[in-house]
Coordinates of C-alpha atoms in Angstrom, one line a residue:
M1 CA 10.9 -0.8 13.2
E2 CA 12.6 1.0 10.3
S3 CA 10.7 4.0 9.2
N4 CA 9.0 4.0 5.8
A5 CA 11.1 6.8 4.5
E6 CA 14.3 4.8 5.2
K7 CA 13.2 1.7 3.4
L8 CA 15.0 2.3 0.2
R9 CA 18.1 4.0 1.5
G10 CA 20.1 0.9 1.5
L11 CA 20.4 0.8 -2.3
T12 CA 23.0 2.8 -4.1
I13 CA 23.3 3.6 -7.8
T14 CA 26.2 4.7 -9.9
S15 CA 26.9 8.2 -11.3
L16 CA 25.0 9.5 -14.3
D17 CA 28.0 9.0 -16.7
E18 CA 29.8 5.7 -16.4
E19 CA 33.1 7.3 -17.3
D20 CA 32.8 9.9 -14.5
D21 CA 34.3 9.2 -11.1
E22 CA 31.5 10.8 -9.2
P23 CA 30.4 9.4 -5.8
E24 CA 27.5 7.0 -5.8
L25 CA 24.1 8.5 -4.8
P26 CA 21.9 6.9 -2.3
H27 CA 18.5 5.6 -3.6
R28 CA 15.9 6.9 -1.3
S29 CA 12.5 8.6 -1.3
P30 CA 12.4 12.4 -0.9
P31 CA 12.5 13.4 2.8
A32 CA 9.0 12.9 4.3
S33 CA 7.5 15.9 5.9
G34 CA 5.4 16.2 9.0
G35 CA 2.3 18.2 8.2
G36 CA 2.8 19.3 4.7
G37 CA 3.9 22.6 3.3
G38 CA 2.2 25.8 2.3
G39 CA 4.8 27.1 -0.1
G40 CA 4.0 30.3 -2.0
A41 CA 2.8 29.9 -5.5
G42 CA 4.1 32.9 -7.3
Y43 CA 7.3 34.9 -7.9
E44 CA 8.5 36.4 -4.7
D45 CA 10.0 39.9 -4.1
D46 CA 13.4 40.6 -2.7
D47 CA 12.0 41.4 0.7
E48 CA 10.9 37.8 1.1
E49 CA 14.0 36.2 -0.2
E50 CA 16.0 36.6 3.0
E51 CA 14.0 34.1 5.0
E52 CA 15.7 30.7 5.5
E53 CA 15.4 28.5 2.5
A54 CA 13.9 25.1 2.7
E55 CA 16.1 22.1 2.0
V56 CA 15.5 21.0 -1.6
T57 CA 16.0 17.4 -2.8
L58 CA 17.2 17.0 -6.4
G59 CA 16.4 14.1 -8.7
F60 CA 18.8 12.6 -11.2
L61 CA 18.2 9.9 -13.8
E62 CA 20.2 6.7 -14.0
K63 CA 19.6 3.6 -16.1
P64 CA 18.4 0.9 -13.6
K65 CA 21.0 -1.8 -12.8
H66 CA 18.2 -4.3 -13.0
P67 CA 14.6 -3.8 -14.2
G68 CA 13.3 -5.7 -11.1
L69 CA 14.3 -2.8 -8.9
L70 CA 11.5 -0.7 -10.4
L71 CA 8.6 -3.1 -9.7
R72 CA 5.7 -1.7 -7.7
H73 CA 6.2 -3.8 -4.6
L74 CA 9.7 -2.1 -4.2
F75 CA 8.0 1.4 -4.2
P76 CA 10.3 2.9 -6.8
S77 CA 10.8 6.5 -8.0
K78 CA 11.3 6.3 -11.7
A79 CA 10.8 8.2 -15.0
G80 CA 9.8 6.8 -18.4
G81 CA 8.7 3.3 -19.3
I82 CA 5.4 2.4 -17.7
P83 CA 4.1 3.3 -14.2
A84 CA 4.6 1.0 -11.3
W85 CA 1.1 1.6 -9.9
L86 CA 0.8 1.8 -6.1
D87 CA -2.8 0.6 -6.1
P88 CA -2.6 -1.9 -9.0
V89 CA -6.3 -2.5 -9.2
N90 CA -8.2 0.7 -9.0
L91 CA -6.4 2.7 -11.8
P92 CA -7.6 6.1 -13.1
S93 CA -10.3 5.5 -15.7
G94 CA -12.4 7.4 -18.2
N95 CA -11.5 10.9 -19.2
S96 CA -9.0 11.3 -16.3
R97 CA -6.5 9.2 -18.3
C98 CA -6.9 11.2 -21.5
C99 CA -5.6 14.5 -22.8
G100 CA -8.4 17.1 -22.3
F101 CA -7.6 18.6 -25.8
C102 CA -6.9 15.8 -28.3
G103 CA -8.6 13.1 -26.2
E104 CA -5.7 10.6 -26.6
P105 CA -4.4 8.5 -23.7
L106 CA -1.7 10.3 -21.7
Q107 CA 1.9 9.1 -21.6
F108 CA 3.7 8.3 -18.4
V109 CA 6.3 10.8 -17.4
L110 CA 7.5 9.9 -13.9
Q111 CA 6.5 8.9 -10.4
I112 CA 7.9 9.9 -7.0
Y113 CA 7.6 7.7 -3.8
A114 CA 7.0 10.3 -1.1
P115 CA 5.4 9.0 2.1
I116 CA 4.4 11.2 5.0
E117 CA 5.7 9.8 8.2
D118 CA 3.1 11.2 10.6
N119 CA 0.1 10.4 8.4
A120 CA -1.0 6.8 8.9
A121 CA -3.0 6.9 5.7
S122 CA 0.1 7.9 3.7
F123 CA 2.5 5.2 5.0
H124 CA 2.9 4.5 1.3
R125 CA 2.4 7.5 -1.0
T126 CA 3.3 8.0 -4.7
L127 CA 2.8 10.8 -7.1
F128 CA 2.4 10.0 -10.8
M129 CA 2.8 12.5 -13.6
F130 CA 1.4 11.9 -17.1
M131 CA 1.5 14.1 -20.2
C132 CA 0.3 14.3 -23.8
P133 CA 3.3 14.2 -26.0
S134 CA 1.8 16.9 -28.3
M135 CA 3.3 20.4 -27.9
A136 CA 0.1 21.9 -29.4
C137 CA -1.8 20.4 -26.5
L138 CA 0.8 21.7 -24.0
L139 CA 0.4 25.2 -25.4
R140 CA -3.3 25.1 -24.9
D141 CA -2.8 23.7 -21.4
Q142 CA -0.6 26.6 -20.5
H143 CA -3.3 28.9 -21.7
D144 CA -6.3 27.2 -20.1
Q145 CA -4.6 26.6 -16.6
W146 CA -5.6 30.2 -15.7
K147 CA -9.3 29.3 -16.1
H148 CA -9.7 27.0 -13.2
R149 CA -11.9 29.5 -11.3
Q150 CA -14.3 29.3 -14.2
G151 CA -14.7 25.6 -13.9
N152 CA -12.6 22.5 -14.6
P153 CA -10.2 23.5 -17.4
C154 CA -8.9 20.9 -19.9
R155 CA -5.4 19.7 -19.1
S156 CA -2.7 17.9 -21.1
V157 CA -0.6 17.4 -17.9
K158 CA -2.1 15.4 -15.1
V159 CA -0.7 14.4 -11.7
F160 CA -2.3 11.7 -9.5
R161 CA -1.7 11.0 -5.9
C162 CA -2.1 7.5 -4.5
Q163 CA -1.6 6.5 -0.9
L164 CA -2.1 3.5 1.3
P165 CA -1.8 2.7 5.0
R166 CA 0.8 0.2 6.2
S167 CA -1.8 -2.6 6.4
N168 CA -3.3 -2.9 3.0
A169 CA -4.5 -5.6 0.5
F170 CA -1.6 -5.1 -1.9
Y171 CA 1.7 -5.3 0.0
S172 CA 3.3 -6.8 3.1
S173 CA 3.5 -4.6 6.2
E174 CA 7.2 -5.4 6.4
P175 CA 9.9 -3.5 4.5
P176 CA 11.2 -5.0 1.3
K177 CA 14.2 -7.3 1.8
H178 CA 15.7 -6.7 -1.7
N179 CA 16.8 -10.3 -2.0
D180 CA 14.5 -11.5 -4.8
S181 CA 12.0 -12.8 -2.2
D182 CA 9.8 -9.6 -2.3
K183 CA 6.4 -10.2 -3.9
P184 CA 3.2 -8.3 -4.1
L185 CA 0.2 -9.8 -2.3
C186 CA -2.1 -9.8 -5.3
P187 CA -1.9 -9.3 -9.1
G188 CA -2.8 -6.0 -10.7
A189 CA -5.6 -5.1 -13.1
P190 CA -4.9 -6.2 -16.7
V191 CA -3.5 -3.3 -18.7
C192 CA -3.5 -2.2 -22.3
H193 CA -1.4 -4.5 -24.5
W194 CA -0.3 -1.5 -26.6
C195 CA 0.8 1.1 -24.0
G196 CA 1.1 -1.0 -20.9
T197 CA -0.1 1.9 -18.8
W198 CA -3.8 2.2 -18.5
K199 CA -6.4 -0.4 -17.6
G200 CA -7.3 -2.6 -20.5
D201 CA -11.1 -2.5 -20.2
K202 CA -11.7 -3.1 -23.9
L203 CA -11.3 -6.6 -25.4
C204 CA -10.4 -7.6 -28.9
S205 CA -13.7 -8.7 -30.4
S206 CA -12.0 -11.6 -32.2
C207 CA -9.5 -13.3 -29.9
K208 CA -11.1 -12.1 -26.6
K209 CA -7.6 -12.0 -25.1
A210 CA -5.9 -8.7 -26.1
R211 CA -6.9 -5.8 -24.0
Y212 CA -6.8 -2.0 -24.7
C213 CA -7.4 1.3 -22.9
S214 CA -8.8 3.0 -26.1
E215 CA -9.9 2.4 -29.6
K216 CA -6.8 4.2 -30.9
H217 CA -4.5 1.8 -29.1
Q218 CA -6.5 -1.2 -30.4
T219 CA -6.1 0.1 -33.9
L220 CA -2.4 0.7 -33.5
H221 CA -1.9 -2.8 -32.1
W222 CA -3.9 -4.3 -34.9
R223 CA -1.8 -2.5 -37.6
S224 CA 1.5 -3.4 -35.9
G225 CA 0.9 -7.1 -36.0
H226 CA -2.0 -8.2 -33.9
K227 CA -4.0 -8.8 -37.1
S228 CA -2.0 -11.9 -37.7
D229 CA -1.4 -12.7 -34.1
C230 CA -5.1 -12.7 -33.5
L231 CA -5.7 -15.7 -35.7
Q232 CA -3.0 -17.7 -33.7
L233 CA -4.7 -16.7 -30.5
I234 CA -8.0 -18.0 -31.7
S235 CA -6.6 -21.3 -32.9
S236 CA -4.4 -21.9 -29.9
S237 CA -4.9 -21.0 -26.2
E238 CA -1.2 -21.5 -25.6
A239 CA -0.1 -18.9 -28.1
S240 CA -0.8 -16.0 -25.7
S241 CA 2.4 -16.6 -23.8
S242 CA 4.6 -16.2 -26.8
I243 CA 2.6 -13.5 -28.6
F244 CA 2.0 -11.0 -25.8
P245 CA 4.9 -9.3 -24.1
A246 CA 5.5 -9.8 -20.4
V247 CA 3.9 -7.3 -18.1
G248 CA 6.2 -4.3 -17.7
K249 CA 7.9 -4.8 -21.1
V250 CA 6.5 -2.3 -23.6
P251 CA 8.4 -1.5 -26.9
A252 CA 10.4 1.7 -26.5
S253 CA 8.6 3.3 -29.3
K254 CA 5.4 3.4 -27.2
S255 CA 7.0 5.0 -24.2
W256 CA 9.9 7.3 -23.1
P257 CA 13.1 5.5 -22.0
E258 CA 13.0 4.1 -18.5
Y259 CA 15.2 5.5 -15.7
E260 CA 15.5 5.2 -12.0
I261 CA 15.4 8.4 -10.1
A262 CA 18.4 8.9 -7.7
I263 CA 18.3 11.7 -5.3
D264 CA 20.6 14.0 -3.4
Y265 CA 20.3 17.2 -1.4
E266 CA 20.9 20.5 -3.3
G267 CA 23.1 21.6 -0.4
A268 CA 25.6 18.9 -1.3
F269 CA 26.4 20.8 -4.5
N270 CA 28.7 23.8 -3.9
S271 CA 27.9 26.7 -6.2
D272 CA 31.5 27.9 -6.0
S273 CA 32.9 24.6 -7.2
C274 CA 30.9 24.5 -10.5
D275 CA 33.3 24.6 -13.4
E276 CA 32.6 26.5 -16.5
S277 CA 31.4 23.5 -18.5
N278 CA 29.0 22.4 -15.8
S279 CA 27.6 25.9 -15.2
K280 CA 25.7 25.9 -18.5
S281 CA 21.9 25.8 -18.4
L282 CA 20.0 22.6 -18.5
V283 CA 18.3 23.8 -21.6
M284 CA 21.5 24.8 -23.3
Q285 CA 22.7 21.2 -23.1
R286 CA 20.0 20.2 -25.6
P287 CA 21.0 19.9 -29.3
G288 CA 21.0 23.0 -31.5
K289 CA 22.7 26.3 -31.3
P290 CA 22.5 27.3 -27.6
D291 CA 24.0 30.8 -28.0
D292 CA 21.5 31.8 -30.6
M293 CA 18.6 30.2 -28.7
M294 CA 19.6 31.8 -25.5
Q295 CA 19.9 35.2 -27.2
S296 CA 16.4 34.7 -28.7
W297 CA 14.9 34.1 -25.3
M298 CA 16.6 37.0 -23.7
D299 CA 15.6 39.4 -26.5
Q300 CA 12.0 38.6 -25.8
F301 CA 12.1 39.3 -22.1
E302 CA 10.1 42.5 -21.6
A303 CA 11.0 43.4 -18.1
D304 CA 14.0 43.5 -15.8
A305 CA 12.2 41.1 -13.5
D306 CA 12.3 38.4 -16.1
N307 CA 16.0 39.0 -16.6
K308 CA 16.7 38.8 -12.9
C309 CA 14.5 35.7 -12.5
W310 CA 16.2 33.9 -15.4
A311 CA 19.7 34.7 -14.1
S312 CA 18.7 33.4 -10.7
F313 CA 17.2 30.2 -12.3
Q314 CA 20.4 29.7 -14.3
E315 CA 22.7 30.1 -11.3
R316 CA 20.6 27.8 -9.1
V317 CA 20.4 25.1 -11.7
S318 CA 24.1 25.3 -12.6
R319 CA 25.0 23.9 -9.2
A320 CA 23.7 20.5 -10.4
P321 CA 23.1 20.7 -14.2
K322 CA 21.8 17.2 -14.6
Q323 CA 18.8 17.6 -12.2
V324 CA 15.5 16.7 -13.7
L325 CA 13.4 17.0 -10.5
R326 CA 13.3 19.4 -7.5
Y327 CA 11.3 18.2 -4.5
C328 CA 10.5 19.9 -1.2
R329 CA 7.3 19.8 0.9
E330 CA 8.5 21.9 3.8
E331 CA 6.3 24.8 5.1
N332 CA 8.5 27.5 3.5
A333 CA 9.2 25.6 0.2
K334 CA 8.9 27.6 -3.0
P335 CA 9.1 26.7 -6.7
L336 CA 12.2 27.8 -8.7
W337 CA 10.7 29.8 -11.6
A338 CA 12.5 30.4 -14.8
L339 CA 10.5 33.6 -15.4
S340 CA 8.5 36.0 -13.3
A341 CA 6.0 36.4 -16.1
G342 CA 3.5 33.5 -16.2
C343 CA 3.9 32.6 -12.5
P344 CA 0.7 31.9 -10.6
S345 CA -0.4 34.0 -7.6
N346 CA -1.7 32.2 -4.5
A347 CA -5.2 33.0 -5.8
D348 CA -4.4 31.1 -9.0
I349 CA -3.8 27.8 -7.2
P350 CA -7.1 26.0 -6.6
S351 CA -8.3 24.2 -3.5
C352 CA -8.1 20.4 -3.2
S353 CA -10.9 18.9 -5.4
Y354 CA -11.7 16.4 -2.7
C355 CA -11.4 17.9 0.8
R356 CA -11.5 21.6 -0.3
G357 CA -8.4 22.2 1.7
P358 CA -5.4 24.2 0.5
L359 CA -2.8 22.9 -2.0
C360 CA 1.0 23.3 -1.4
Y361 CA 4.0 23.1 -3.6
E362 CA 5.6 19.7 -3.6
F363 CA 7.8 19.2 -6.7
Q364 CA 8.7 20.5 -10.1
I365 CA 10.2 18.9 -13.2
M366 CA 13.0 20.5 -15.2
P367 CA 13.7 20.8 -18.9
Q368 CA 16.7 18.4 -18.8
L369 CA 14.2 15.6 -18.6
L370 CA 13.5 16.2 -22.3
Y371 CA 17.1 15.4 -23.1
Y372 CA 17.0 12.1 -21.3
F373 CA 13.7 11.2 -23.1
G374 CA 15.4 11.9 -26.4
V375 CA 13.0 14.7 -27.4
K376 CA 14.3 16.4 -30.4
N377 CA 15.0 20.2 -30.6
E378 CA 12.5 21.0 -33.4
P379 CA 9.9 23.7 -33.7
D380 CA 7.0 21.3 -32.8
S381 CA 8.9 19.3 -30.2
L382 CA 7.7 19.1 -26.6
D383 CA 9.4 21.8 -24.5
W384 CA 8.9 23.6 -21.2
A385 CA 10.8 25.8 -18.7
T386 CA 9.4 24.0 -15.7
I387 CA 6.2 22.2 -14.6
V388 CA 5.3 22.8 -11.0
V389 CA 3.1 20.5 -9.0
Y390 CA 0.9 21.4 -6.1
T391 CA -0.7 18.7 -3.9
C392 CA -3.2 18.6 -1.1
K393 CA -1.6 20.1 2.0
G394 CA -3.2 17.5 4.3
S395 CA -2.8 14.7 1.8
C396 CA -6.5 13.9 2.3
D397 CA -7.6 10.3 2.3
Q398 CA -10.9 10.5 0.3
N399 CA -12.7 7.5 -1.2
V400 CA -10.7 7.7 -4.4
S401 CA -7.6 5.6 -5.1
Y402 CA -6.0 8.1 -7.5
K403 CA -6.7 11.7 -6.7
E404 CA -5.8 14.3 -9.3
E405 CA -3.6 17.1 -8.1
F406 CA -2.7 20.5 -9.8
A407 CA 0.2 21.2 -12.2
W408 CA 1.3 24.6 -13.4
V409 CA 3.1 24.8 -16.8
Q410 CA 5.6 27.5 -17.4
L411 CA 6.9 27.8 -21.0
Y412 CA 9.7 29.8 -22.6
P413 CA 8.8 33.1 -24.4
T414 CA 9.6 31.7 -27.8
T415 CA 7.3 28.7 -27.1
T416 CA 4.3 30.7 -26.0
T417 CA 4.4 32.7 -29.3
R418 CA 4.0 29.7 -31.5
S419 CA 0.9 29.8 -33.6

């Protein structure tokens, strides 16, 4: 029987730019690991850099050839749009789906299909990242993440892990055939008609048909047109099919643009072959004046360690400037930090909230993701150097469908000094 990690490898997607003649990248999940990793949390000294490096998988964004490729029963890795929930029924609820600072529902960032081959409970396994689009909340998150030992800090970035055994109530035990015959075994929970992301556990008091995850989304939907649609729904039970959008189709204004995540190994990119135009920083590809911006960052670095770390970050990223994701769950995996300042020590990484076991580094998102999401380069725009995610080393199977993992936010010096 074909292994779970090989299921999606038969698909290929085109290069990131249609005009480029780059080879096609295979669509597959990140390499599954055996027993998890225990990668160090913080910035490492030179004495430890000589050990053999773990093989890193890079993620790149590509517009999907067909939206149907990103449905939940095909176990996609994707960014933007709405989540393809692995467990479509028992979604995160309550405060877990809201920003800990402003209280608004979080926005979907990306999901990674990352099963663990020798863990039967993780035959299917997906990691979901959500974020508040407010930079003010991200600044507070970056400050409060150091306080986890004092209790549960508020967060504006949240990551959930969901996993299922091969035999489950939602999907066939056989691999997808990718011939339009693949179907989930059951429908999912009704979701919010405004964001299409979170469970719609609030009903419109008038039509009793429109569902919402929050009062704010109900208000926004009402003002955007449901006020008139509601009357039609009350007068005609057939109106619902034409008034409400199909599941999975949410107006772009309510979510970031949707992409498929294609992957390739970092080793496939030769650092010596990077030309001058491709060796620019991910961040410097964003709109604005990159030379002045870069100088501003460098002027604020207070130690040689920061300069050295930034140079290393720049060189590593320049091998594949379009990367938005770095994934590796091997035992010796380590994050790629942009700065030495603001890195967590091992003591700063908490234990698993469910089994109390250790967490390990699994993936990080890169600033180029902001470019693809169309985030503007303005003083109050969302921005980060990197966001690193740590997950339960044993990928514990507790009695919770979506287990919250730990994210560490690293911002640029100019960002952290904003008032």
